[in-house]
Coordinates of C-alpha atoms in Angstrom, one line a residue:
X28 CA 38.0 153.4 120.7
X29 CA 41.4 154.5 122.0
X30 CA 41.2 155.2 125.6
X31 CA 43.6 157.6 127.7
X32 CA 43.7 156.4 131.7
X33 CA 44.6 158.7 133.8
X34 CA 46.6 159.2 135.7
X35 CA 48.7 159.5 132.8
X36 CA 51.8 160.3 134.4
X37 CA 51.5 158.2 138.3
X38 CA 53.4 159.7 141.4
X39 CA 54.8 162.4 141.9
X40 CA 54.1 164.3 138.7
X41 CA 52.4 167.8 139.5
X42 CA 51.7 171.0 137.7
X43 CA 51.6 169.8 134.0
X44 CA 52.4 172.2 130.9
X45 CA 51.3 170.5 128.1
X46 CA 52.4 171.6 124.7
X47 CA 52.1 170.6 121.1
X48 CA 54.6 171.4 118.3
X49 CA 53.6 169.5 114.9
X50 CA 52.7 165.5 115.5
X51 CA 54.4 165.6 119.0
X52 CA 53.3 166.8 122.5
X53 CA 55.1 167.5 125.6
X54 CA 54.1 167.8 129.7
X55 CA 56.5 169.0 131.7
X56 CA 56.5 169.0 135.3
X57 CA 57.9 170.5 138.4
X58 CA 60.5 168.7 140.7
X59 CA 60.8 171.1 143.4
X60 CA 63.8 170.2 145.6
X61 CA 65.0 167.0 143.2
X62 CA 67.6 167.2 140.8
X63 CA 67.8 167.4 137.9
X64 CA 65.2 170.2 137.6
X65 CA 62.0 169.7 135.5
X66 CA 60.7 166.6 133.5
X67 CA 59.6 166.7 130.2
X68 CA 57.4 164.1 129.2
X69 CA 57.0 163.3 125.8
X70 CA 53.7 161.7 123.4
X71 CA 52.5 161.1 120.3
X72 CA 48.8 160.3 121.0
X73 CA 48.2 161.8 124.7
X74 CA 47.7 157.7 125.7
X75 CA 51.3 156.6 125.7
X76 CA 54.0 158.6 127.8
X77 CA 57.7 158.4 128.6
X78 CA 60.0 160.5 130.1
X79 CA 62.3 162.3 127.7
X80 CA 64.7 165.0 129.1
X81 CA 65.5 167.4 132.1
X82 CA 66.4 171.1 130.7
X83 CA 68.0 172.2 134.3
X84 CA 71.3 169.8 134.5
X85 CA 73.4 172.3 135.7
X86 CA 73.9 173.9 138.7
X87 CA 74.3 177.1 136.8
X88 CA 70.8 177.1 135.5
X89 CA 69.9 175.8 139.2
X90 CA 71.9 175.6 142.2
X91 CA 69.0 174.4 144.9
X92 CA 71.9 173.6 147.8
X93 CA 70.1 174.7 151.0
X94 CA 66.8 175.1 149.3
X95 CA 64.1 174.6 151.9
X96 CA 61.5 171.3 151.7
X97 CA 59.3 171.6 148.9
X98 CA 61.0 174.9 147.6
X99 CA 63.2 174.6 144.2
X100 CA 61.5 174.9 141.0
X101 CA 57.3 175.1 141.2
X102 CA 55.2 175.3 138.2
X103 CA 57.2 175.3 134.7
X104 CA 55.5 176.2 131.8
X105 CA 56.5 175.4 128.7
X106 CA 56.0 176.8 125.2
X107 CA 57.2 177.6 121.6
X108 CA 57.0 180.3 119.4
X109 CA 59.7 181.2 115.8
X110 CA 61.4 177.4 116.5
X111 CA 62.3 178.1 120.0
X112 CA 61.4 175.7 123.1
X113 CA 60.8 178.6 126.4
X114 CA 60.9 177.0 129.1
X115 CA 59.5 179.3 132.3
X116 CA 60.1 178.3 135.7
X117 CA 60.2 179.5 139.3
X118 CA 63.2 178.7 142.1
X119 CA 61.5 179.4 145.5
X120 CA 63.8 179.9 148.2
X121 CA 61.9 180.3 151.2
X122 CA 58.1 179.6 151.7
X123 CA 57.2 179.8 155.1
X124 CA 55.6 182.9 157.4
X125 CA 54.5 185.7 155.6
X126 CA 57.0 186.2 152.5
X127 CA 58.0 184.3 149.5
X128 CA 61.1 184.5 147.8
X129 CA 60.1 183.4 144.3
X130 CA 63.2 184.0 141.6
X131 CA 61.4 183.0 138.2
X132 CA 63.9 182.2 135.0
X133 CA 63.5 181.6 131.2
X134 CA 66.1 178.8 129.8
X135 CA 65.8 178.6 125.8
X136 CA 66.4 175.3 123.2
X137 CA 66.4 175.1 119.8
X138 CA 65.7 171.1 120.6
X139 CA 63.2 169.8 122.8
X140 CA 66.0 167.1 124.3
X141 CA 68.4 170.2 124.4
X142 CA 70.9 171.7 125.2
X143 CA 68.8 174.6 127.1
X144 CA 70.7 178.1 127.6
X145 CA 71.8 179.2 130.7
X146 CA 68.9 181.1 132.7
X147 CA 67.5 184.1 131.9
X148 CA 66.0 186.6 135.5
X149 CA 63.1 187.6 135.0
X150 CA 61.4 188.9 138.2
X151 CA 60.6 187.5 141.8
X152 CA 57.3 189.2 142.3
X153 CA 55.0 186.1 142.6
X154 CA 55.2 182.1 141.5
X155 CA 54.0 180.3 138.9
X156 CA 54.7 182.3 136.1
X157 CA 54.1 181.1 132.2
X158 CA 55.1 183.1 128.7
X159 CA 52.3 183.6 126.3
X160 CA 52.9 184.1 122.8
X161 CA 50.5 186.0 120.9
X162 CA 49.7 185.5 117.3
X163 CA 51.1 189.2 116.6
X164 CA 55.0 188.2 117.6
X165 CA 54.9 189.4 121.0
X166 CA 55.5 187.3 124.0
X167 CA 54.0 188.2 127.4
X168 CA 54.8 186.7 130.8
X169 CA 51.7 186.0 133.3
X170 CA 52.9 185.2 137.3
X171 CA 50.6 185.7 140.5
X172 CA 51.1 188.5 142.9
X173 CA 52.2 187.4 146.2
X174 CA 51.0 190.0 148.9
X175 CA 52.8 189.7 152.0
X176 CA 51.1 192.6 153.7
X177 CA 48.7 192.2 156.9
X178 CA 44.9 192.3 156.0
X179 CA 45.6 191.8 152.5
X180 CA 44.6 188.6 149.6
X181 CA 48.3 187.1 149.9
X182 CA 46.7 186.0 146.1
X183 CA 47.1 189.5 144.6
X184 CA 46.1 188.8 141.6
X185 CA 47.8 187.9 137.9
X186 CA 50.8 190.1 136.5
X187 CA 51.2 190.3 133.1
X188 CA 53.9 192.1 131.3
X189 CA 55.9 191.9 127.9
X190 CA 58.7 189.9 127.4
X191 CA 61.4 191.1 124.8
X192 CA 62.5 187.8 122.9
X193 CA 65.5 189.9 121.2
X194 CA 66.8 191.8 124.6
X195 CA 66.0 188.4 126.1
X196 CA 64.0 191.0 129.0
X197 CA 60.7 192.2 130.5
X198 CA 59.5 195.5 129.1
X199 CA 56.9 198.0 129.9
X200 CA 53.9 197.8 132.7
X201 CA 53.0 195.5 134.7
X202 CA 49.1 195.0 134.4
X203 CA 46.9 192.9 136.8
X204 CA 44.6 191.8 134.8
X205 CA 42.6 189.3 137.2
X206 CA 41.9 189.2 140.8
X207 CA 40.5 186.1 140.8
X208 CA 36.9 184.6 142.4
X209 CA 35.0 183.5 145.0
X210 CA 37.0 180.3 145.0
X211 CA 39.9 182.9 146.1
X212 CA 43.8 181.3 146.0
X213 CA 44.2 182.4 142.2
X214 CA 47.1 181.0 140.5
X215 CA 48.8 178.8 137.6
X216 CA 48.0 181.7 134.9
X217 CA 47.8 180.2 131.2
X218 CA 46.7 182.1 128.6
X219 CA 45.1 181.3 125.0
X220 CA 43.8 182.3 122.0
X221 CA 40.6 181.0 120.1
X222 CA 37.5 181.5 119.0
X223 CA 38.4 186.0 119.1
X224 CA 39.0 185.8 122.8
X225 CA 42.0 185.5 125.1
X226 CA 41.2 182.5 127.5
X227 CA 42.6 182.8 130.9
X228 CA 43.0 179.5 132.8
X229 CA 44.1 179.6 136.6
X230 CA 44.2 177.1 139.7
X231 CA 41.6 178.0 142.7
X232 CA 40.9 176.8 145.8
X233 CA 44.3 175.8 147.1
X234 CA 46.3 172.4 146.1
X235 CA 44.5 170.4 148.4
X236 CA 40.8 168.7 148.2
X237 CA 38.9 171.6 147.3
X238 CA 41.8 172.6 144.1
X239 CA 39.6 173.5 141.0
X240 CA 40.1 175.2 137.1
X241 CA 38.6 178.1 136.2
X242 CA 37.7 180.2 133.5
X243 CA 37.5 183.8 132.4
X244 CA 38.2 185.3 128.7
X245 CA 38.5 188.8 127.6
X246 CA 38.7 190.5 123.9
X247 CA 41.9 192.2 124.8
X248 CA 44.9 190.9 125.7
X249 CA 45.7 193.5 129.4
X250 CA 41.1 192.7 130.1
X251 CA 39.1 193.4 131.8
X252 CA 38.2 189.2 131.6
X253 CA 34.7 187.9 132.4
X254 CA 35.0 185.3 134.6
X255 CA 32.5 182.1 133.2
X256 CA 29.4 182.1 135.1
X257 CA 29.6 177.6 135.6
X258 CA 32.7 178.2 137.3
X259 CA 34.8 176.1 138.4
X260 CA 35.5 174.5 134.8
X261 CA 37.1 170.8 136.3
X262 CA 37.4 170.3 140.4
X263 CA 37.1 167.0 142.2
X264 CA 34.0 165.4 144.2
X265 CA 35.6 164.7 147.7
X266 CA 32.8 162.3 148.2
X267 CA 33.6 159.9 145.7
X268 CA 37.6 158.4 147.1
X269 CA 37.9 156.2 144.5
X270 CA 37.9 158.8 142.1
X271 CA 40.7 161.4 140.9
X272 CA 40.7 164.0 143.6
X273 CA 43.0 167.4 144.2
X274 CA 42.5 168.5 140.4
X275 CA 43.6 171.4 139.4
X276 CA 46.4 173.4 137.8
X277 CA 45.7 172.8 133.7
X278 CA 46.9 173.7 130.8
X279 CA 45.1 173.4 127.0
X280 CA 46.4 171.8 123.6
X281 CA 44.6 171.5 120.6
X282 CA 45.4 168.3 118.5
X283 CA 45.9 168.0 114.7
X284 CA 42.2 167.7 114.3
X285 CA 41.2 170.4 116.3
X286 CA 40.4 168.4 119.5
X287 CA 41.1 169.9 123.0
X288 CA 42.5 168.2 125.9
X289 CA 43.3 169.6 129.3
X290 CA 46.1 168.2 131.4
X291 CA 45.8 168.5 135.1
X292 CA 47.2 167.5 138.3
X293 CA 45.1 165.1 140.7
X294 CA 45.7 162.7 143.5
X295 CA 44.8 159.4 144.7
X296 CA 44.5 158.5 148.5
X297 CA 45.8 155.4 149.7
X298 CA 44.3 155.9 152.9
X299 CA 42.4 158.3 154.8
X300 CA 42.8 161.2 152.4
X301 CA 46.9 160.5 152.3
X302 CA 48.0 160.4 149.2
X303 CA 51.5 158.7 149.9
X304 CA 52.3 158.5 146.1
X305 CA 51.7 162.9 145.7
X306 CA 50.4 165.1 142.9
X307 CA 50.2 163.1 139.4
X308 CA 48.9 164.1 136.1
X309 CA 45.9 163.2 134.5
X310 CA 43.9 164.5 131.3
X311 CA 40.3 165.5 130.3
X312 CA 38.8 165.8 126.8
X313 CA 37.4 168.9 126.5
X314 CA 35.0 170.9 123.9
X315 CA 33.5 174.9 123.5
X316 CA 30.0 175.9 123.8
X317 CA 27.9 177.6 121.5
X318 CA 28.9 180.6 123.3
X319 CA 32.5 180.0 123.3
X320 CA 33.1 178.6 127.0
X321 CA 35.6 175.9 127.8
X322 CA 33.7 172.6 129.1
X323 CA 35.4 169.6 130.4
X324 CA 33.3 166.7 127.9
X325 CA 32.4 164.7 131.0
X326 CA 32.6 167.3 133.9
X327 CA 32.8 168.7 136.0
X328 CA 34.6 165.8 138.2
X329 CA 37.6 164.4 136.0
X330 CA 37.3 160.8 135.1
X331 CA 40.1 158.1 135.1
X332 CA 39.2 156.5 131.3
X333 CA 39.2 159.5 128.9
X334 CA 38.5 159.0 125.0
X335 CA 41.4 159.7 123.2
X336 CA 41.9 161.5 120.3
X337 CA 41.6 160.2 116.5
X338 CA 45.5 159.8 116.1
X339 CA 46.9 156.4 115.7
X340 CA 48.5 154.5 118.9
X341 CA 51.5 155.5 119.2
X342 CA 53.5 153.0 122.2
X343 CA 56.6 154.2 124.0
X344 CA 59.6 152.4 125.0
X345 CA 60.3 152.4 128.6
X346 CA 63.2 152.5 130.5
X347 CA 63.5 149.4 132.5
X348 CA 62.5 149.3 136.3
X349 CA 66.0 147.0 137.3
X350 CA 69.1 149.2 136.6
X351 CA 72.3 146.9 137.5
X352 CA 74.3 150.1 137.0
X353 CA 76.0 148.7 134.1
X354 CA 76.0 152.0 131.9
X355 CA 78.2 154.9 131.7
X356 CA 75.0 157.1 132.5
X357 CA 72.1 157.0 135.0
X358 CA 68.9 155.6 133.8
X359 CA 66.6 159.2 133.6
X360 CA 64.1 158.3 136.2
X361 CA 66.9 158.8 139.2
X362 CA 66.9 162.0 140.7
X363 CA 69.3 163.7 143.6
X364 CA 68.3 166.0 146.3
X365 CA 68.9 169.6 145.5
X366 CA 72.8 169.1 144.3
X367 CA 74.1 168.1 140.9
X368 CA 75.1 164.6 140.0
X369 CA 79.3 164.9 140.4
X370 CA 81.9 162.4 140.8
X371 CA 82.4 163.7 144.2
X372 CA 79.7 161.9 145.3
X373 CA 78.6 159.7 143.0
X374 CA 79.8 157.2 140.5
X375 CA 79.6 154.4 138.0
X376 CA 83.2 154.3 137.1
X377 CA 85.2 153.8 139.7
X378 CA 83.7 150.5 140.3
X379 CA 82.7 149.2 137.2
X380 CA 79.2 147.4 137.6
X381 CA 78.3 149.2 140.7
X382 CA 76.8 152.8 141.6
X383 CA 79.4 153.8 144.4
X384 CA 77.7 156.9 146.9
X385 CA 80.5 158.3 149.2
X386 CA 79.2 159.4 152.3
X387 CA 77.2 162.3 152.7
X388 CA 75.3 164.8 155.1
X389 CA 72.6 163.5 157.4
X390 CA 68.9 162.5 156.0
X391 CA 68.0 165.8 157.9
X392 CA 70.5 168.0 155.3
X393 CA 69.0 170.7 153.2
X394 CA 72.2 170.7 151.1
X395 CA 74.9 167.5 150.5
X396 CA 72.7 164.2 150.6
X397 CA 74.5 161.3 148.9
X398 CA 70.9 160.1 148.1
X399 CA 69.7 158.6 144.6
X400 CA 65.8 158.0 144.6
X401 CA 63.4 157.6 141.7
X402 CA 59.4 158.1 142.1
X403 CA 56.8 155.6 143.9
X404 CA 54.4 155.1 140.8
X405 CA 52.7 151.8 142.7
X406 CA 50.5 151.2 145.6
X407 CA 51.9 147.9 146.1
X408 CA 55.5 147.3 145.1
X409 CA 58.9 146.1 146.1
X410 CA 61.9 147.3 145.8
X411 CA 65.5 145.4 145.9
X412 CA 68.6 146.4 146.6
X413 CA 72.4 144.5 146.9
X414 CA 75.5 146.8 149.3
X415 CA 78.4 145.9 149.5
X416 CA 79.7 148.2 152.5
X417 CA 82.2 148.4 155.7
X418 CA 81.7 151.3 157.8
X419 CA 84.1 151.7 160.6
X420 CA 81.6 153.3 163.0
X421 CA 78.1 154.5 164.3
X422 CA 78.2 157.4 162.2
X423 CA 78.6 156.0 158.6
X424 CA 75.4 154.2 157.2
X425 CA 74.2 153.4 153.9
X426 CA 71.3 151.2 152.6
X427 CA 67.3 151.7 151.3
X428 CA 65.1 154.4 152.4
X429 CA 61.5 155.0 151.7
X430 CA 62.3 159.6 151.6
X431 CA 59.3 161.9 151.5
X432 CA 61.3 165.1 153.2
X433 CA 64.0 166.0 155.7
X434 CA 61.5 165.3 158.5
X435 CA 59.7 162.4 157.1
X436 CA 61.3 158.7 155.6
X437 CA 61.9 155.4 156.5
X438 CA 65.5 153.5 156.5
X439 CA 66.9 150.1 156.5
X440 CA 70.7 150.6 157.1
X441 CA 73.6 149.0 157.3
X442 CA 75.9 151.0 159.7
X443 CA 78.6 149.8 163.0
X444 CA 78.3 149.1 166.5
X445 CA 81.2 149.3 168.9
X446 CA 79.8 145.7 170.5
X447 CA 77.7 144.3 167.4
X448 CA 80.0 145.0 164.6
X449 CA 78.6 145.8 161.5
X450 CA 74.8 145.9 161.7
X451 CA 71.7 146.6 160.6
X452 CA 68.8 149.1 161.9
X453 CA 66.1 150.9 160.8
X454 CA 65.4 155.1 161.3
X455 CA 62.2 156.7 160.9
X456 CA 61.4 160.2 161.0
X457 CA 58.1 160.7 161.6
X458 CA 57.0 164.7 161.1
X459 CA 60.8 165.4 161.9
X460 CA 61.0 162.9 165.4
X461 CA 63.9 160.8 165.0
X462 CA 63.3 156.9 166.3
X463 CA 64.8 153.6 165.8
X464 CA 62.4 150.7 165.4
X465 CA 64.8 147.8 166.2
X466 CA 64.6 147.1 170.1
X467 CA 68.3 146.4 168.9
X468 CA 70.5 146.3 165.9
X469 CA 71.1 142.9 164.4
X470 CA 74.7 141.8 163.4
X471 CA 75.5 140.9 160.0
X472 CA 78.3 139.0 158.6
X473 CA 80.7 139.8 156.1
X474 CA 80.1 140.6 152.4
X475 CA 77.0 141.0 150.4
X476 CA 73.9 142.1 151.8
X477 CA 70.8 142.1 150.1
X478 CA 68.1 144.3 151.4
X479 CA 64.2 144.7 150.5
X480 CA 61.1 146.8 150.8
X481 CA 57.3 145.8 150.2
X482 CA 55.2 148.5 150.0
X483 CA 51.2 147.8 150.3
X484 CA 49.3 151.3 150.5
X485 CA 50.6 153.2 153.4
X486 CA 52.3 149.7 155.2
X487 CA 55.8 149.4 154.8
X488 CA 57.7 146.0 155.2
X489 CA 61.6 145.3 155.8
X490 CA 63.8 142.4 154.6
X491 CA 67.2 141.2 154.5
X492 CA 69.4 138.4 153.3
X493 CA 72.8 137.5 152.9
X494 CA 74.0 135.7 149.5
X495 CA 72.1 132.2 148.9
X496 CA 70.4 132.7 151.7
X497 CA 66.0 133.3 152.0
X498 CA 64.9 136.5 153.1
X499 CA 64.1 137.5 157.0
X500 CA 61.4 139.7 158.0
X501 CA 63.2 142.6 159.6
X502 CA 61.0 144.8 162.5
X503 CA 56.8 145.1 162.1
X504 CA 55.4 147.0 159.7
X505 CA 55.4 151.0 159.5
X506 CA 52.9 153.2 159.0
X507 CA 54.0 155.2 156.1
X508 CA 51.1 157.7 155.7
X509 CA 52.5 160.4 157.1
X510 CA 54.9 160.0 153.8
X511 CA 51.9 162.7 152.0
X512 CA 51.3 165.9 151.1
X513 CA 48.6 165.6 153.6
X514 CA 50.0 164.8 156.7
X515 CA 52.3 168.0 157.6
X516 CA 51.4 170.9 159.5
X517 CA 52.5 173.2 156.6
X518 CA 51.5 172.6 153.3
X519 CA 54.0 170.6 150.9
X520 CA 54.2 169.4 147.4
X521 CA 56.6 166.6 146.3
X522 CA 55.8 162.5 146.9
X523 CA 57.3 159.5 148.3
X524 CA 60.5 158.5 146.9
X525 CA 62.4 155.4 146.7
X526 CA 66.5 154.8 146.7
X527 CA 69.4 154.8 147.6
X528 CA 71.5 156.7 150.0
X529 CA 75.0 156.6 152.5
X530 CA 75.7 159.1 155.3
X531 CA 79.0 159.7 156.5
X532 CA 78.8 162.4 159.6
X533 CA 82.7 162.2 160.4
X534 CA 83.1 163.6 157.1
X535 CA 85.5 161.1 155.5
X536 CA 83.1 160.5 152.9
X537 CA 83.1 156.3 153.5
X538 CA 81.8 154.4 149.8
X539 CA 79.0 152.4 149.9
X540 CA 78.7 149.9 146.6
X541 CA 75.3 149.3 145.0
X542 CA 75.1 146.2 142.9
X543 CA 71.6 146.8 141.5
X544 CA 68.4 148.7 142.0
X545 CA 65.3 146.2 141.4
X546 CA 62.0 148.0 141.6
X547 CA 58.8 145.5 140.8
X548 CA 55.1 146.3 140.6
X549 CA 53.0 143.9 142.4
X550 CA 49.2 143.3 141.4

């Protein structure tokens, strides 16, 4: 028997829309303040994943540029109806205090791998917003209600209102057709249709430990909806830390042989209830009762070996983890902070062989990073890097940073010391507190330097070496735990990421030269 492990997609993988057309199935998943916007995962069994294509490449479908930690695009939701991809998805520009802003936009493809239209508005009244396409041709888009008023459920409740695929624009009333339950925090509408009921599935109990699925189906489309009386459908066991915890936020496919799965996000804590790696996705076999409710088969706590369904294996190709920059194109797992991927900043041309970054904004900017980072998928990795770089003074850097946020990474750089020369140091931000963990920087000679991160759990180790020459421990270990969702004041969504990145404050935009990008699993 075929057996899906979950999670299915590891790191920083949250919020998945799962979708079937024909033999192939789809997740896609939101990136929040990384560039390009949205992953779409692709499968042919639900065991095997890759990654397969970003719809929002360009900065006219999303222009993220002083977008605020953990703000850009939340929640996608894809779907397809008449041979068209819909791809729904909100751009959050502020988060904090009382209001929301919450712009949510439709982009259209004929082909899954694209090209996707330019963006549709649709309406800013809530997040997490999804289309619904009902078996009579019309198309209907669900959102929550964000209530900014004092003494009020800040989770108003689910919006739903028709969507016009012909005037490409939302039509008629809005209805609120659920205010939630107990578990209060109602989000992530998705709506189906089965058994002679419309099946509303929504998030509860907030993102964090005590995130669950639930339930509640009506016999018209605008309700009222009965909420199912075993409520919640799938949330974690906080007791059992081995286990998948944080789950939450689904979405439903039926398979060729009419078996149901539920994607979801989770998380696993390296330590302490941090979960340095963030919100992954994992998925659930699932089956109806007699009386037509949705049960998770071995709920409901997910579980991390899943039977699969009856379709044969179906292996991916991966992309491979060293990139030696070699290509005319970016392997797809790299990712930019909120700004496009442009020759002004970036290239693998100019130096054939090498990824050249030209100095950028400080590690602190909400809007021009020079900063190419891919996802930590491992508890116990390292990563390897080769720079060939000269900066001229204290404010120019480059090297290999460790990046959850603007207030929270670790760096081992290479910058210039008026007495010292060039040098190397390493910066941490810790919860936005800027420090500098080398008593004092050490002085490097001339040429290539190779640099090196292990990463076991939340401890982080530095190394260095020059050509031919064995690697040095550089510094003691850091604490990297407070690289997690959980260990900020104010909630936040993304994961740790590892790259690449070169600062130049003077603004003269000083090249650093990247030879290759080695990242390696450990057991």
């Amino acid at each position: 028997m075929a057996i899906i492990t979950n999670p299915v997609l590891p790191g920083y993988h949250p919020d998945p829309s799962m979708l079937r057309v024909g033999d192939d199935y789809y997740i896609a998943v939101s990136t929040f303040e990384w560039f390009p916007g949205v992953q779409i995962h692709h499968s042919r069994d639900l065991v095997h994943w890759r990654l397969l294509t970003y719809p929002l490449t360009r900065t006219t479908q999303l222009d993220m540029v002083g977008n605020i930690d953990s703000g850009g695009v939340w929640a996608p939701c894809l779907s397809h109806a008449a041979g068209i991809f819909y791809l729904i998805y909100t751009d959050v520009k502020s988060r904090k205090g009382a209001f929301k802003d919450t712009h949510n936009y439709l982009v259209t493809a004929e082909n899954i791998e694209g090209p996707w239209s330019d963006p549709v508005y649709l309406n800013s009244s809530g997040f997490d917003p999804s289309l619904f396409h009902d078996d009579d041709g019309s198309s209907w888009l669900l959102n929550m209600i964000w209530d900014f008023r004092k003494g009020e459920n800040a989770f108003a409740g689910i919006a739903l209102q028709r969507y016009n695929r012909v005037s490409q624009s939302l039509t008629g009333p809005v209805h609120n057709i659920f205010k939630g339950t107990r578990l209060g925090v109602t989000e992530a509408p998705h709506l189906y249709k089965c058994n002679g009921y419309y099946y509303l599935i929504t998030a509860e109990g907030g993102t964090g430990y005590t995130h669950a699925v639930t339930v509640a189906r009506s016999a018209s489309l605008p309700g009222p909806y009965e909420v199912d009386p075993d409520n919640p459908v799938l949330t974690s066991d906080p007791g059992q830390p081995g286990e998948l915890q944080k789950a939450g936020h689904a979405s439903l496919v039926e398979t060729q042989n009419g078996e149901w799965y539920m994607a979801h996000l989770c998380a696993r804590p390296a330590v302490e209830n941090k979960c340095i790696l963030g919100r992954e996705t994992a998925i659930q076999k699932c089956h109806w009762t007699q009386d037509g409710w949705l049960r998770v088969m071995d709920g409901p706590h997910p579980s991390i070996n899943v039977e699969a369904p009856k379709l044969p294996p179906h292996p991916m190709r991966m992309e491979n983890d060293r990139d030696e920059f070699s290509s005319a194109e970016l392997k797809g797992y790299w990712n930019s902070l909120r700004r496009a991927f442009g020759e002004d900043w970036i290239s693998l041309s100019e130096r054939p062989g090498f990824l050249r970054l030209k100095g950028g904004e400080s590690m602190q900017s909400m809007h021009r990073q020079s900063l190419l980072a891919r996802r930590l998928t491992d508890f116990h990795v390292e990563i390897e890097t080769q720079l060939e770089y000269s900066p001229e003074d204290f404010q120019q850097m480059a090297g290999l940073i460790i990046y959850y946020d603007t207030t929270d990474y670790a760096y081992l750089c290479v910058t210039h010391h008026e007495a010292r020369g060039r040098c190397l140091g390493i910066i941490e931000s810790r919860h936005g507190q800027y420090d500098e963990l080398l008593t004092e920087r050490i002085a490097l000679p001339e040429g290539p330097i190779c640099l090196m991160a292990t990463i076991h759990n939340e401890r982080l180790q530095f190394h260095v070496a020059s050509i031919d020459e064995a690697w040095r421990t550089i510094g003691d270990v850091i604490d990297i735990r407070h690289l997690s969702d959980d260990a900020a004041d104010y909630i936040r969504f993304t994961g740790t990421f590892v790259g690449l990145c070169a600062q130049d404050l003077g603004g003269r935009r000083r090249a650093a030269d990247f030879s290759y990008f080695d990242y390696r699993p450990l057991p």
